[in-house]
Each structure stands twice: as structure tokens, then as C-alpha cells.
Coordinates of C-alpha atoms and ligand atoms in Angstrom, one line a residue:
X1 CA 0.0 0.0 0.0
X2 CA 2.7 2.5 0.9
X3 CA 4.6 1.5 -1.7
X4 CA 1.9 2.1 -4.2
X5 CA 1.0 5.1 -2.9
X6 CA 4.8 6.4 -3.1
X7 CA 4.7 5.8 -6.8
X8 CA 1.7 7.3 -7.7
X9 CA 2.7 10.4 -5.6
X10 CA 6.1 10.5 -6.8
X11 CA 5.1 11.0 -10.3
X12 CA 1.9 13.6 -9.7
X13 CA 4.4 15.7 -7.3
X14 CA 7.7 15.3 -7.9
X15 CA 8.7 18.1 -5.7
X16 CA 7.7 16.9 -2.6
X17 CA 9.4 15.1 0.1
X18 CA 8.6 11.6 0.9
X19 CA 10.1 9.4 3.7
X20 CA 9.3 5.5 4.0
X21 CA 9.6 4.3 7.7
X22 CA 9.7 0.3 7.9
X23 CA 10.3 -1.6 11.1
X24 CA 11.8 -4.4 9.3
X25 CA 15.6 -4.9 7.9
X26 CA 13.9 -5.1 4.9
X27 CA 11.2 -4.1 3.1
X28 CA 7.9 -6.6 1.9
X29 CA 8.5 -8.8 4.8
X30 CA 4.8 -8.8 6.4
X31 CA 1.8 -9.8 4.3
X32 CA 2.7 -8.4 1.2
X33 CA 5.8 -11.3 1.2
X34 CA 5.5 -13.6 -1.1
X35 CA 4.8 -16.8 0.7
X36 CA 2.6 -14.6 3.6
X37 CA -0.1 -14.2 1.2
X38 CA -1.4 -16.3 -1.8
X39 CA -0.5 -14.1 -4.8
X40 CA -3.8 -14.2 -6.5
X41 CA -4.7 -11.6 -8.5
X42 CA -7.8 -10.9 -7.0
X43 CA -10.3 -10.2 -10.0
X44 CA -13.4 -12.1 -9.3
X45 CA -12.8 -14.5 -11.8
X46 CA -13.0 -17.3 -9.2
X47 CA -13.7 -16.3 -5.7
X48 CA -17.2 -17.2 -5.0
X49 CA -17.6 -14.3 -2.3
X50 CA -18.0 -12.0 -4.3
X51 CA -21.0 -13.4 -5.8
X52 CA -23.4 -13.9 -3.2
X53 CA -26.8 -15.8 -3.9
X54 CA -29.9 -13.4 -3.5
X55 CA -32.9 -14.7 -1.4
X56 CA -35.0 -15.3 -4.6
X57 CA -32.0 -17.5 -6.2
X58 CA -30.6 -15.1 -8.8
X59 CA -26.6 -13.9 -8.5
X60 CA -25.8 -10.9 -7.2
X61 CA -22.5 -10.1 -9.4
X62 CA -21.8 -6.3 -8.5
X63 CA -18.7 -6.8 -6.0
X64 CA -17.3 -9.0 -8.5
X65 CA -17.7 -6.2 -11.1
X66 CA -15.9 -3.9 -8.9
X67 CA -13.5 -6.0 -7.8
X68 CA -12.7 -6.5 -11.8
X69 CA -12.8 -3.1 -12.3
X70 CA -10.3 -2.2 -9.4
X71 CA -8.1 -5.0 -10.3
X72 CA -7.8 -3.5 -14.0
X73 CA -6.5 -0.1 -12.6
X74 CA -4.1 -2.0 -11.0
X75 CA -2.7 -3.6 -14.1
X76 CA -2.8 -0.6 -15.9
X77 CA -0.5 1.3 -13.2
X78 CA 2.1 -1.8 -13.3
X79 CA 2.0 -1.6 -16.7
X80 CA 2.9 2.2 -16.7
X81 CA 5.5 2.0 -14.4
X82 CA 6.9 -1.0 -16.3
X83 CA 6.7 0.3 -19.7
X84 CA 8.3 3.7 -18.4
X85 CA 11.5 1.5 -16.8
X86 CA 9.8 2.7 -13.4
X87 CA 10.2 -1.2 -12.1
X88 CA 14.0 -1.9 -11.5
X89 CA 13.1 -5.7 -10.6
X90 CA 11.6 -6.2 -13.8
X91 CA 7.8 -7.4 -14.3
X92 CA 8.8 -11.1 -13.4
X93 CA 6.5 -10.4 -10.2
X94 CA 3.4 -11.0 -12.6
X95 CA 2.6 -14.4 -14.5
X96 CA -0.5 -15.6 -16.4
X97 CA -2.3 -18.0 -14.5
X98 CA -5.5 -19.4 -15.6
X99 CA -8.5 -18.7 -12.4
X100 CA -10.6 -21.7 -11.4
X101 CA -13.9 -22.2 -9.2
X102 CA -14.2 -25.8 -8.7
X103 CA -17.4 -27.2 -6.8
X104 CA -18.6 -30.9 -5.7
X105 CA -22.0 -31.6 -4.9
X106 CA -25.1 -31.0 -7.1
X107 CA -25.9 -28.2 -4.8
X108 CA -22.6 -26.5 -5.2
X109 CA -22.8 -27.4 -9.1
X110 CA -26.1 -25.9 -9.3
X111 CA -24.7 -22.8 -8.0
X112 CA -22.0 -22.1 -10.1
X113 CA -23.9 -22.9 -13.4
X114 CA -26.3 -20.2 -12.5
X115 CA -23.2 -18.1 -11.1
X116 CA -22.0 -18.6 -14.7
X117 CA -24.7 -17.9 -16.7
X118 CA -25.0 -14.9 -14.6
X119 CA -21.7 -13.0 -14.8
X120 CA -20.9 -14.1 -18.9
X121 CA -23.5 -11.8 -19.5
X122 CA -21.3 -8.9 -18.6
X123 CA -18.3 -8.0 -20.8
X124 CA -15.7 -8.5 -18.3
X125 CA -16.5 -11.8 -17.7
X126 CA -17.7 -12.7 -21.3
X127 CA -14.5 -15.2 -21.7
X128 CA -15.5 -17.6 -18.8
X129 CA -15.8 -21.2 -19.7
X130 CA -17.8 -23.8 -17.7
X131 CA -18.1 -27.7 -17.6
X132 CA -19.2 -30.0 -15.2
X133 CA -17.5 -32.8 -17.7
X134 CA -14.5 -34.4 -15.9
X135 CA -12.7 -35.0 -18.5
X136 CA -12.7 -31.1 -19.5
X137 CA -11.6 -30.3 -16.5
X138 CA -8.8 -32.7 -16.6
X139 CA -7.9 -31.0 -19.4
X140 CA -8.4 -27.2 -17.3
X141 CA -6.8 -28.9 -14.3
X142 CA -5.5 -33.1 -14.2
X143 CA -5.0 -33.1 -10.3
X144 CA -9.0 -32.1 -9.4
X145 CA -9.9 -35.2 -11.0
X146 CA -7.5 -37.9 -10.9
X147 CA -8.6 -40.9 -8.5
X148 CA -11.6 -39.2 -8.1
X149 CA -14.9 -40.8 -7.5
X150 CA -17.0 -41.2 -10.8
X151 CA -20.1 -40.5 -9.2
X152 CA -19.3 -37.4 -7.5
X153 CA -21.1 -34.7 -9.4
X154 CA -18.1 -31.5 -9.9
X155 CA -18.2 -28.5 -12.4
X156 CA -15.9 -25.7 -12.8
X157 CA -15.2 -22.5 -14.3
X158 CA -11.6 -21.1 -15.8
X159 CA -11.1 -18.1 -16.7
X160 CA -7.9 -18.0 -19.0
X161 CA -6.3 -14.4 -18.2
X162 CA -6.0 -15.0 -14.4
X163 CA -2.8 -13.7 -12.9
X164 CA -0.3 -14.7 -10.2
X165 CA 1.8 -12.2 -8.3
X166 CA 4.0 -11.7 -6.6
X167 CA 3.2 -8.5 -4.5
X168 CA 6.2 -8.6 -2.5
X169 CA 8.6 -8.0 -5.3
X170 CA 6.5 -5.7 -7.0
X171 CA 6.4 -3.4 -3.9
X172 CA 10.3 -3.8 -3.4
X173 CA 10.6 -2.4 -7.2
X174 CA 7.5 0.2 -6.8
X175 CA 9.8 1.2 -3.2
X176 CA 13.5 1.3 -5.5
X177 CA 11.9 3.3 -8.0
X178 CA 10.8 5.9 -5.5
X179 CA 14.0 5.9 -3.9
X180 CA 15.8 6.2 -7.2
X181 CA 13.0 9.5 -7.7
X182 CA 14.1 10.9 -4.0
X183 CA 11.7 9.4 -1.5
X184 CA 13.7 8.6 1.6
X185 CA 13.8 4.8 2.7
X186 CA 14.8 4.4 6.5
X187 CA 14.6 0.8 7.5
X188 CA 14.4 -0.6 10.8
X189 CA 12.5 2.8 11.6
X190 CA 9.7 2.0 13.7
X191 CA 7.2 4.6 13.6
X192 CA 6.1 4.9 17.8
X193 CA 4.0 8.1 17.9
X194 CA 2.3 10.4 15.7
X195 CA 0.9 13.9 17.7
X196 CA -0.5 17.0 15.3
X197 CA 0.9 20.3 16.3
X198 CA -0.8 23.3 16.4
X199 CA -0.5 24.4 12.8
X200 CA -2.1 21.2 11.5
X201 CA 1.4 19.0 10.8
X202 CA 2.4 15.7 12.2
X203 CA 5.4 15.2 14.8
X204 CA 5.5 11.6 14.0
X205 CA 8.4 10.1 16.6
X206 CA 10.5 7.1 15.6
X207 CA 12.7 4.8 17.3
X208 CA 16.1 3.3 15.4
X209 CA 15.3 -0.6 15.7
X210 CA 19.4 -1.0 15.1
X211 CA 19.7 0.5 18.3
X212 CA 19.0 -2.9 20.0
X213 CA 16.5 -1.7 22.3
X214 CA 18.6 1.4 23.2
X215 CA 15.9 4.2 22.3
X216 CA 17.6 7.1 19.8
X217 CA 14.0 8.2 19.3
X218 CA 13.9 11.5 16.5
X219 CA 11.3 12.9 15.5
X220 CA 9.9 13.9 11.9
X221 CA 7.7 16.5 11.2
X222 CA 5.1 16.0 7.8
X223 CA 1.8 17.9 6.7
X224 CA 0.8 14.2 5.4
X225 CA 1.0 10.8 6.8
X226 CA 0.2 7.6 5.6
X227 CA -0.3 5.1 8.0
X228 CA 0.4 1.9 5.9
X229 CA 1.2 -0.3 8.5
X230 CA -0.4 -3.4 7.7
X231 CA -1.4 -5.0 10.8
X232 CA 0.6 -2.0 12.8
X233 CA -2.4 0.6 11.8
X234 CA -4.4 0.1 14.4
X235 CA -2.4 0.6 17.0
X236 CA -0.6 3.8 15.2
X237 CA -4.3 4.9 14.3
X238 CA -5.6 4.9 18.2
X239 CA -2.1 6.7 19.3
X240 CA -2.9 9.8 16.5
X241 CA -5.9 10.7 19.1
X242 CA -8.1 11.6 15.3
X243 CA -11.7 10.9 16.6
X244 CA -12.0 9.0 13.2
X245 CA -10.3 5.9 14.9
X246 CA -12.4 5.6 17.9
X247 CA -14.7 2.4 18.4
X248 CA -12.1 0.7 15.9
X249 CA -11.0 -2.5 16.9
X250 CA -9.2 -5.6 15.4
X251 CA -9.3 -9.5 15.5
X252 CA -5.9 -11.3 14.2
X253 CA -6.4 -14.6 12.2
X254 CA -3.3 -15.9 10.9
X255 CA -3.0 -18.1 7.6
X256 CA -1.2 -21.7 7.0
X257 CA -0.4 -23.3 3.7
X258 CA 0.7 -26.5 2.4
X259 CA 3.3 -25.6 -0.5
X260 CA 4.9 -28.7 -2.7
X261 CA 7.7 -27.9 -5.2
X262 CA 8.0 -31.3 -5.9
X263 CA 8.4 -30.9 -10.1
X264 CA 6.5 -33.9 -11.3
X265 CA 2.5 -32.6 -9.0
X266 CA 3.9 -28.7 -9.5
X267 CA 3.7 -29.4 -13.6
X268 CA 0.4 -31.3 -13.7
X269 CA -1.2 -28.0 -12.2
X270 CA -1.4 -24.4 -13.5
X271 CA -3.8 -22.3 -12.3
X272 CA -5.6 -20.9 -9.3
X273 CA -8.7 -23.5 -7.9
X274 CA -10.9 -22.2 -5.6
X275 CA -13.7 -23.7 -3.7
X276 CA -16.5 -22.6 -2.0
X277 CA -15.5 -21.7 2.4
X278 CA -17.4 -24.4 5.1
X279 CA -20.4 -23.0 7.0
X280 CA -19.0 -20.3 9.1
X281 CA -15.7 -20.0 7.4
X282 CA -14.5 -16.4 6.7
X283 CA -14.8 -15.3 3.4
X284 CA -10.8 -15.6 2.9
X285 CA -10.8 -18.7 4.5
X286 CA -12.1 -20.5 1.2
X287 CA -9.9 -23.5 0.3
X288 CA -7.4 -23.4 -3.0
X289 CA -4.9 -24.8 -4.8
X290 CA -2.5 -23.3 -6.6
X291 CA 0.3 -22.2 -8.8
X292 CA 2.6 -20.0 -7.5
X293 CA 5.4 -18.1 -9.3
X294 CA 8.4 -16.8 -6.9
X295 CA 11.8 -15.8 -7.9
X296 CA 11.1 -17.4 -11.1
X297 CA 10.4 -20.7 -9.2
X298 CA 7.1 -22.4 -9.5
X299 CA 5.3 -24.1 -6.7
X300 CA 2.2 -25.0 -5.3
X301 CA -0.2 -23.8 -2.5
X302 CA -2.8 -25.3 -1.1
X303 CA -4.7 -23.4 2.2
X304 CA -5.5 -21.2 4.1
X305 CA -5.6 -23.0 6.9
X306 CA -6.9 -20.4 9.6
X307 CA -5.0 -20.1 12.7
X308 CA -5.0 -18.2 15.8
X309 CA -2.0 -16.0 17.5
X310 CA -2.8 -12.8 19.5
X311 CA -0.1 -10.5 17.3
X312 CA -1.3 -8.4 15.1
X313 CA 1.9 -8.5 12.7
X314 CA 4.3 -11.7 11.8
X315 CA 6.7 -10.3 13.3
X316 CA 4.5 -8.7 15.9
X317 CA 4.1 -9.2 19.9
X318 CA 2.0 -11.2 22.0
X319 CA 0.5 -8.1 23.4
X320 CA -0.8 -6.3 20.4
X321 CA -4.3 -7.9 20.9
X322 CA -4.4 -6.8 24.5
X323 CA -2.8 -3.6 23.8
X324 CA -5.7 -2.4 21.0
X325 CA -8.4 -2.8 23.7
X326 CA -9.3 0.6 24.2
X327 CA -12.7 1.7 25.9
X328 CA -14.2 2.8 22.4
X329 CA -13.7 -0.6 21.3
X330 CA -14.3 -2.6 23.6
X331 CA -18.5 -2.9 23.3
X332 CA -18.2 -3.7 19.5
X333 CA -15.4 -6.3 20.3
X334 CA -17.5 -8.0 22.8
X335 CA -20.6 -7.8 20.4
X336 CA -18.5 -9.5 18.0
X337 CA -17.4 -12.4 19.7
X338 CA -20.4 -12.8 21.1
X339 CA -22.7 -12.7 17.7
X340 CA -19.9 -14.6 15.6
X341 CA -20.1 -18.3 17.4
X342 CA -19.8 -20.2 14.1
X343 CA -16.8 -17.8 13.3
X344 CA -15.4 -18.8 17.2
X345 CA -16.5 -22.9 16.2
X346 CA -14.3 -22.3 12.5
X347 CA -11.4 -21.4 14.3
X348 CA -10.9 -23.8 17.3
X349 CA -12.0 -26.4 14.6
X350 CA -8.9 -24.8 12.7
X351 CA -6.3 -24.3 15.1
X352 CA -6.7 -27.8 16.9
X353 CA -6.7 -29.7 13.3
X354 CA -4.3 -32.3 13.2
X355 CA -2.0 -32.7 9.9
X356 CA -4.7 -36.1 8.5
X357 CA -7.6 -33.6 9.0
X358 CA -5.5 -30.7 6.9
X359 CA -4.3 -33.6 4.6
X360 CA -8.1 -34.5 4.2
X361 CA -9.2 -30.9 3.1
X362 CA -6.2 -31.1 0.5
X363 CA -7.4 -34.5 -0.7
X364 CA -10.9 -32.9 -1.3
X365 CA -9.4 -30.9 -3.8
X366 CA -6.5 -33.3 -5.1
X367 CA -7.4 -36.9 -4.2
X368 CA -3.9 -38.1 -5.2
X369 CA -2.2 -36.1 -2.2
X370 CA 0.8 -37.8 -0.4
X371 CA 2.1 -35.9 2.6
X372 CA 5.6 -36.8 1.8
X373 CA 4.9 -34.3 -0.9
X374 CA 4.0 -31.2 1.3
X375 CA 5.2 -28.8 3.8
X376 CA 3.2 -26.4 6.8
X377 CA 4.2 -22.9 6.0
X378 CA 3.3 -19.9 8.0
X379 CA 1.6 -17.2 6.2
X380 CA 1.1 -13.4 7.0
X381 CA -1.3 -12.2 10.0
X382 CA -4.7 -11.0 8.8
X383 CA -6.2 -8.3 11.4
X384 CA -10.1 -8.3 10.2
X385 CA -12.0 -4.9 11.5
X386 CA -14.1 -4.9 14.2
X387 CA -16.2 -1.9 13.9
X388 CA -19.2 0.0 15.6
X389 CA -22.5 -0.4 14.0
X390 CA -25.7 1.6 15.6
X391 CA -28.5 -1.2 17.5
X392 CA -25.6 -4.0 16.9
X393 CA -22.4 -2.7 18.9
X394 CA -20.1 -3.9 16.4
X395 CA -19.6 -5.9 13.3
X396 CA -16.7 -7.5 12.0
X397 CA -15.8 -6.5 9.1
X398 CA -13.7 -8.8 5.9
X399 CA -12.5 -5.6 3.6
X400 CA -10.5 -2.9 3.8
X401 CA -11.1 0.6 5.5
X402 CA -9.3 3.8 5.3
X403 CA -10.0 5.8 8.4
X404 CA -9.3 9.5 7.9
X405 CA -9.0 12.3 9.7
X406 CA -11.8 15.0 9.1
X407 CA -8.8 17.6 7.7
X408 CA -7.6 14.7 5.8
X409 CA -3.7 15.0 7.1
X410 CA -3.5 11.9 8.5
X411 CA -4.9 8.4 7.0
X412 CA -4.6 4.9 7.4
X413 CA -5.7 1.7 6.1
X414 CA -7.1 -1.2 8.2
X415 CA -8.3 -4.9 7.1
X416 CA -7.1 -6.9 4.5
X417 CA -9.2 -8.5 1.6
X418 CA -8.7 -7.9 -1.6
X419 CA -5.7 -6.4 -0.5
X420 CA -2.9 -5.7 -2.5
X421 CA -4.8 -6.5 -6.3
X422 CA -6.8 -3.5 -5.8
X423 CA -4.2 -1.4 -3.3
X424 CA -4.2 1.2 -6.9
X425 CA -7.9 2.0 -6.1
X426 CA -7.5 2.1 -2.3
X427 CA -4.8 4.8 -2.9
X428 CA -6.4 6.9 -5.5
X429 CA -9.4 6.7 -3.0
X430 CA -6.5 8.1 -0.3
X431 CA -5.5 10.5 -2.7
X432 CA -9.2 11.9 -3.5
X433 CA -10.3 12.0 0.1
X434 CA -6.9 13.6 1.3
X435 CA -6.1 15.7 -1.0
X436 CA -9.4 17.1 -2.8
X437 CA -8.0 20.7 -3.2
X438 CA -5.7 18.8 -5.8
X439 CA -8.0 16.1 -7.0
X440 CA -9.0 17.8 -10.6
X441 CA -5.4 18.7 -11.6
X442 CA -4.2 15.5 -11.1
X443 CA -6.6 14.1 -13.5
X444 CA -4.5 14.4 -16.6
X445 CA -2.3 12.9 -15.3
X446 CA -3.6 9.8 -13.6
X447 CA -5.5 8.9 -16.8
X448 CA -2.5 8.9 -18.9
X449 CA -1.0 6.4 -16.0
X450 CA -4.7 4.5 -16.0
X451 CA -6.5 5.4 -19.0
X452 CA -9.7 3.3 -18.0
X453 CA -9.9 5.8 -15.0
X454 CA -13.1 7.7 -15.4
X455 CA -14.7 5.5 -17.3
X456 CA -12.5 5.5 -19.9
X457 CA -12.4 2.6 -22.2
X458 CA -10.6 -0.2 -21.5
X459 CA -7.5 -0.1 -24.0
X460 CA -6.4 -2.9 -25.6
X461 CA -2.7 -1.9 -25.9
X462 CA -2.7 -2.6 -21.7
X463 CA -3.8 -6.0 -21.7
X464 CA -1.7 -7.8 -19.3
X465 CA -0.6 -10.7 -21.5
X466 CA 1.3 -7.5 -23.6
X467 CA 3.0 -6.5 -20.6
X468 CA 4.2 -9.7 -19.5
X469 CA 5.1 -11.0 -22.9
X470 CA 6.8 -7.7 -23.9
X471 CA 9.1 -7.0 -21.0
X472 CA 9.8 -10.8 -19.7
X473 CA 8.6 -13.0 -21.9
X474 CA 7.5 -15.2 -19.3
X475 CA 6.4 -18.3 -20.5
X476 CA 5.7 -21.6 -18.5
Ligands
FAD501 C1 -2.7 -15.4 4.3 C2 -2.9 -14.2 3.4 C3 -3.3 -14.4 2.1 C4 -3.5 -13.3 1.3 N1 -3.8 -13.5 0.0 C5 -3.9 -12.4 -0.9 C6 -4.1 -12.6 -2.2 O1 -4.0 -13.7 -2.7 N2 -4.2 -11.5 -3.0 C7 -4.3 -10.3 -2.5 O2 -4.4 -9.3 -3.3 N3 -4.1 -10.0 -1.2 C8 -3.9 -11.1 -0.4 N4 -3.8 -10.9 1.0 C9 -3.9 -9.5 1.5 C10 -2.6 -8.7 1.2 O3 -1.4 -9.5 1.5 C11 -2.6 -7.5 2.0 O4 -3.8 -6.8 1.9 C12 -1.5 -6.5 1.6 O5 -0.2 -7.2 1.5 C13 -1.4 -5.4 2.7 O6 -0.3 -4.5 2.3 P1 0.1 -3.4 3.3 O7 1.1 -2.6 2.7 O8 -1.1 -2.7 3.9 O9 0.7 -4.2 4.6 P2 2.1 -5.0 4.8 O10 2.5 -5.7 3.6 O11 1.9 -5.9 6.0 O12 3.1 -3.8 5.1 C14 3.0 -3.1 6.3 C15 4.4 -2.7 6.6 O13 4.4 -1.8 7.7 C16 5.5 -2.2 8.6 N5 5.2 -1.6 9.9 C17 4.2 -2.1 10.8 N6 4.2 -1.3 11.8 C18 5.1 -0.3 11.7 C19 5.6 0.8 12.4 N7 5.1 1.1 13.6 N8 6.6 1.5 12.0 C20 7.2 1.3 10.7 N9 6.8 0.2 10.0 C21 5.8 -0.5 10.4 C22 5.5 -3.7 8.5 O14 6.8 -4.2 9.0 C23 5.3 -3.9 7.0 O15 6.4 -4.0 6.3 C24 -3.5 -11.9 1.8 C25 -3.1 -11.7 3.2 C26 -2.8 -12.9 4.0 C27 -2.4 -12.6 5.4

């Protein structure tokens, strides 16, 4: 997000000042990491939450329209800064991976026919194939189908222009390129307090992590800050004092895969699978398999398993749950926990599941599955949004919310899903609410970065195959 926002900010005003404050050695090493998050170009070509089923049957597509559309700006920034040598690390970070929903069940099948029929209709989803044949979806995807049960009624969907990313390296790029333009990268910079002074600027104090422990606290004084802290927002949030951030609270859910880079499974599978979540499974909780593409190494993912800790960052503390308790927060927390039992049920079912019951959720989707074939990893720290809601106390929240200050100098971003695919539309959101005074001359400019901004018409000089063929010639 902050990197994001660095480039789009570095080339609108190229005169002003930007400093980058990361608590890490490095940068990218919380949930925008590689293996701390699944890489899926989220465009709603296969996540079945963002097509919810209306009471009277029909398919409610809108969020996955959005989603599309948000995803497209995206592309359309990387493919600016790529195309104007504005991505030092190259555009390896992207690769072309076909998106899958695969269902079992006549129920679930049901579903996604009428889920199908629903969103081809549109002209962003026009190219969507179905089948409930297995030998089709063999052909989409071998390892759904081998050993499987004849009678088991399946169906899927692929969408053939799905991506893979690698967000971690595309930040790292986005992060060199600003440096190169003359933002100021100061790593292992934790960012501790932030007060506003009298004349409406930020004293934001920072303490040198190199130090060991042994504070050299120094302060920095902005007229803008972005708190882009991934699960560290909260907490940074609550210390500005901005009323804004009052009744805000969080709940951390951490994420587990099981990765194989065994050659012979990781070349009988390329694409992105997902299923449809268990009863009172989180929306980001819904199972998949799939191809991933890291340092030009291909592997495959299957998860998330959910998991429980009480930090709010990978590389957080214990504390940080008890330490956002706060008593603006604390009614819609409790109403929360209290009115999300099946949520409460999901986890402990999660968190106590041995490795047969993980290896049996796997085997759902690939019935061949040998666990000499795959390893636990730990993914990034998800801090969902607790929020207050009038007559219900709170509700928990599975998106992502920017909490601004009413003179829009300070901002920050809480939650998680989408995530990264859209962070370009989170940020030009940023930039509109923040900034408003300079919103119309920006314009030009923007839509030359992202000509389908505005409405614009999607160009077919920045289709994403272009970009990747053109400047890596990635090809697997
Ligand atoms: C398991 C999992 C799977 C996911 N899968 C996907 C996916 O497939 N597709 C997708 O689009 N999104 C996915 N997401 C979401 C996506 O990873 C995040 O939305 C995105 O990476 C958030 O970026 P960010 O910059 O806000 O946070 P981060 O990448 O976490 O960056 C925040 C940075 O701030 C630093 N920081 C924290 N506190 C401080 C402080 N006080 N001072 C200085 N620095 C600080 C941290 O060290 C970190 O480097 C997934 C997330 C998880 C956890």
C-alpha cells in the first residue's frame, strides 16, 4: 500500500518530500511477502464471495464487477510504471495464470452454473468457460480429478487471463523506484507516535530498531501521513488521538499453507482453484490450490488454513491484541465475539486440526495427495475490523477501510481482503479524500497512467498478456 502510494505520488508531485519508515531490515516482509499471502490476483474470476446468492435464487455479481474493475486499474499502473522502466526488478513479479472455481456436490454445481450464466453476461467476464465434464476439467486442471470418484457430481469455471503475483517484489521495485526518484527509505525505523501540532502538521516520533532496544527516538515532522502499516495501523491509528479511529478495533487470524515444489504434481497444475468456504468460514478462508510463481520458481499452495495468535503482525508481539483494547472498542469487540459463534466454532475447529484432517481438506481438492509431498508454511497475520455499528455494537468487518481524519492529514488503512490487487484503487481513494483541493489537476495525469480511470475505455494496448510478454517474456 505505501509503496503504491509512493509511486503514484512521486510522479503527480515530484517536488515533494517523501520518507518511508519500515520496522523491518527489509522491506515486503509482512503480508505483502511472497509466501505470507497467496499471490492471487484478485479479479473475481473465481472467488465465489464476491458473488453472493440473493434470497429469490438469482446472483448478485456487483462486488465482482468492482472487484474487476479495481483489479484492472491495477494492471494498468504496473503496466505504466513497467513500460516507463519505473520497475527496477523487472515485471517477473506478474505471470499468467488461468483462475478456477471448482465445486462438488449437485448443490454447489447448481450454483455455479447459475453463477456462470449470470456474470458471462457482462463484458468483463464474457471469456469464462464452464463444464461439469470431468474429462474437461482434466484437461483445465489433471490433479481435481485424478482418482476421483465417478459418481461425485463436480463443475468448474476457468477463466484464462487470471494472474499470479508476486506482490512482495512488485512493492520492493515500486519502493527502489521511488527511492531512485528521491523518497527517503529508512529501514528498521519503527514509527512509535504520531501527535498533530498546532498548525495542522504531524510530529511523528520514531525509534532506530538498530539500536537494539537502546531508544535514539527522533522525531519527523510531515503535513501528510500515511499510515500503511499493515497489521501495525491500528495501533498507530488509536495513538494519532483523530476521533476517526475511535470504536475501531481488530481480530488477528493468521494463515497456513501447504506448499509442494515437488516438479512432477507442480507441472500437472497451473492455475488458481478455488472452492466454496465451510459454514461459518470467513470469506478468505475459502480452500485453494495453486500455482505460484516466486523468484522465477514455480510451486504449489494449497490453504489457508486459519490459525489463531494474538499478534497483530508476523513479526509482531504477544501483546498487540491486549494492547488495542481501548474503551471505544471494547462494546463492539465484545458484540463480535459474542454474535460470531460459528466464526469462534471455525477457528478452534482450525487451530486444533491435526495434519490427516489438513491432509483431508487437501485430498478434497486433489485426491492423489501424499504428505511426503508437502510442507506447513506460516503465512502473514490478517487483522479483520471490528467496527461499531448503531442497535448491533459492532460488526466484524472482511474488507478494507481507510480511516481519515476529518482535515484529511493523516490516514490509514485497516483490514485486509482484496488487499494488494486493488491497493491502486484504495490509494487513488486516499488521494481523493486527502487531497481534494488537488484532485481535478491530477486528473490528466492519472488517466494517462490509467487510461480506464473515469470511465475510460478499456485499451487494448494494456492487456496484461502485452506486458508480461513484452518486457519478460514469461512463458511456463
Ligand atoms: C494469508 C494471506 C493471504 C492473502 N492473499 C492475498 C491474495 O491472494 N491476493 C491479494 O491481493 N491479497 C492477499 N492478501 C492481502 C494482502 O497480503 C494485504 O492486503 C497486503 O499485503 C497489505 O499490504 P500493506 O502494505 O497494507 O501491509 P504489509 O505488507 O503488512 O506492510 C506493512 C508494513 O508496515 C510495517 N510496519 C508495521 N508497523 C510499523 C511501524 N510502527 N513503523 C514502521 N513500519 C511498520 C511492517 O513491517 C510492514 O512491512 C493476503 C493476506 C494474507 C495474510
Amino acid at each position: 500500500m505505501s509503496a503504491t502510494l509512493a509511486a503514484l505520488v512521486s510522479e503527480l508531485e515530484p517536488s515533494w518530500s517523501i520518507e518511508i519508515h519500515e520496522r523491518r531490515d527489509g522491506l515486503a516482509q509482512e503480508s505483502s511477502n511472497a509466501w505470507n499471502n497467496a499471490g492471487t490476483g484478485h479479479a473475481a474470476l473465481c472467488e465465489l464471495n464476491y458473488t453472493p446468492e440473493r434470497a429469490d435464487g438469482s446472483i448478485d455479481i456487483t462486488k465482482a464487477v468492482t472487484i474487476n474493475e479495481q483489479f484492472e486499474i491495477s494492471r494498468e499502473l504496473w503496466h505504466h510504471l513497467g513500460t516507463h522502466g519505473r520497475l527496477p526488478g523487472g515485471t517477473g513479479f506478474l505471470s499468467t495464470t488461468p483462475h478456477m472455481t471448482f465445486v462438488r456436490g449437485e448443490e454447489n454445481v447448481d450454483y455455479l452454473r447459475r453463477r456462470f450464466e449470470t456474470l458471462r453476461q457482462h463484458p468483463l467476464f464474457s471469456d469464462l468457460e464452464f463444464s461439469t465434464d470431468p474429462e474437461q476439467i482434466a484437461q483445465w486442471a489433471p490433479l481435481l480429478v485424478a482418482d476421483r470418484d465417478p459418481d461425485q457430481a463436480i463443475a468448474a469455471t476457468r477463466a484464462a487471463a487470471g494472474t499470479d503475483v508476486d506482490f512482495g517484489a512488485l512493492a520492493s521495485s515500486m519502493v527502489t523506484d521511488s527511492v531512485e526518484r528521491g523518497a527517503r527509505l529508512h529501514l528498521e525505523s519503527e514509527v512509535t507516535k504520531l501527535k498533530q501540532r498546532r498548525d495542522g502538521t504531524w510530529r511523528v516520533t520514531i525509534r532506530d530498531r538498530r539500536w537494539n532496544g537502546h531508544l535514539r527516538a527522533r522525531t519527523v515532522t510531515a503535513r501528510f501521513v500515511f499510515i500503511g502499516a499493515g497489521g501495525g495501523a491500528l495501533r498507530l491509528l488509536q495513538r494519532s488521538g483523530i476521533p476517526e479511529a475511535k470504536g475501531f478495533g481488530g481480530f488477528p487470524i493468521s494463515g497456513q499453507f501447504l506448499r509442494t515444489t515437488n516438479p512432477e504434481i507442480v507441472a500437472q497444475h497451473q492455475a488458481k482453484v478455488y472452492g466454496k468456504a465451510d459454514i461459518g468460514a470467513p470469506p478468505m478462508s475459502v480452500p485453494h490450490l495453486d500455482t505460484r510463481v516466486v523468484d522465477g520458481e514455480t510451486a504449489l499452495l494449497f490453504g489457508p488454513y486459519a490459525g489463531w495468535s494474538m499478534k497483530f503482525l508476523k513479526h509482531g508481539s504477544w501483546t498487540d491484541l491486549l494492547r488495542s483494547i481501548r474503551p471505544g472498542n471494547i462494546v463492539p469487540m465484545l458484540a463480535v465475539g459474542a454474535k460470531n459463534t460459528s466464526l469462534v466454532k471455525y477457528l478452534v475447529g482450525e487451530v486444533t486440526a491435526s495434519d490427516t484432517a489438513r491432509l483431508r481438506t487437501l485430498r478434497a481438492f486433489m485426491p492423489t495427495a501424499h504428505p511426503r509431498d508437502w510442507e506447513l508454511i506460516t503465512a502473514g497475520q490478517r487483522v479483520q475490523v471490528i467496527k461499531k455499528a448503531k442497535g448491533k455494537g459492532g460488526v466484524l468487518e472482511f474488507g478494507t477501510e481507510l480511516v481519515t481524519s476529518a482535515d484529511g492529514t493523516i490516514s490509514g488503512l485497516l483490514g485486509a481482503s482484496p488487499g494488494a490487487s486493488t491497493a491502486v484503487a484504495t490509494m487513488l481513494d486516499l488521494l481523493e479524500r486527502c487531497f481534494p483541493e488537488r484532485s481535478a489537476a491530477w486528473q490528466p495525469r492519472l488517466r494517462q497512467m490509467m487510461p480506464s480511470l473515469g470511465g475510460g475505455t478499456w485499451d487494448e494496448s494494456f492487456e496484461l498478456d502485452q506486458l508480461v510478454d513484452e518486457t519478460v517474456g514469461t512463458e511456463r
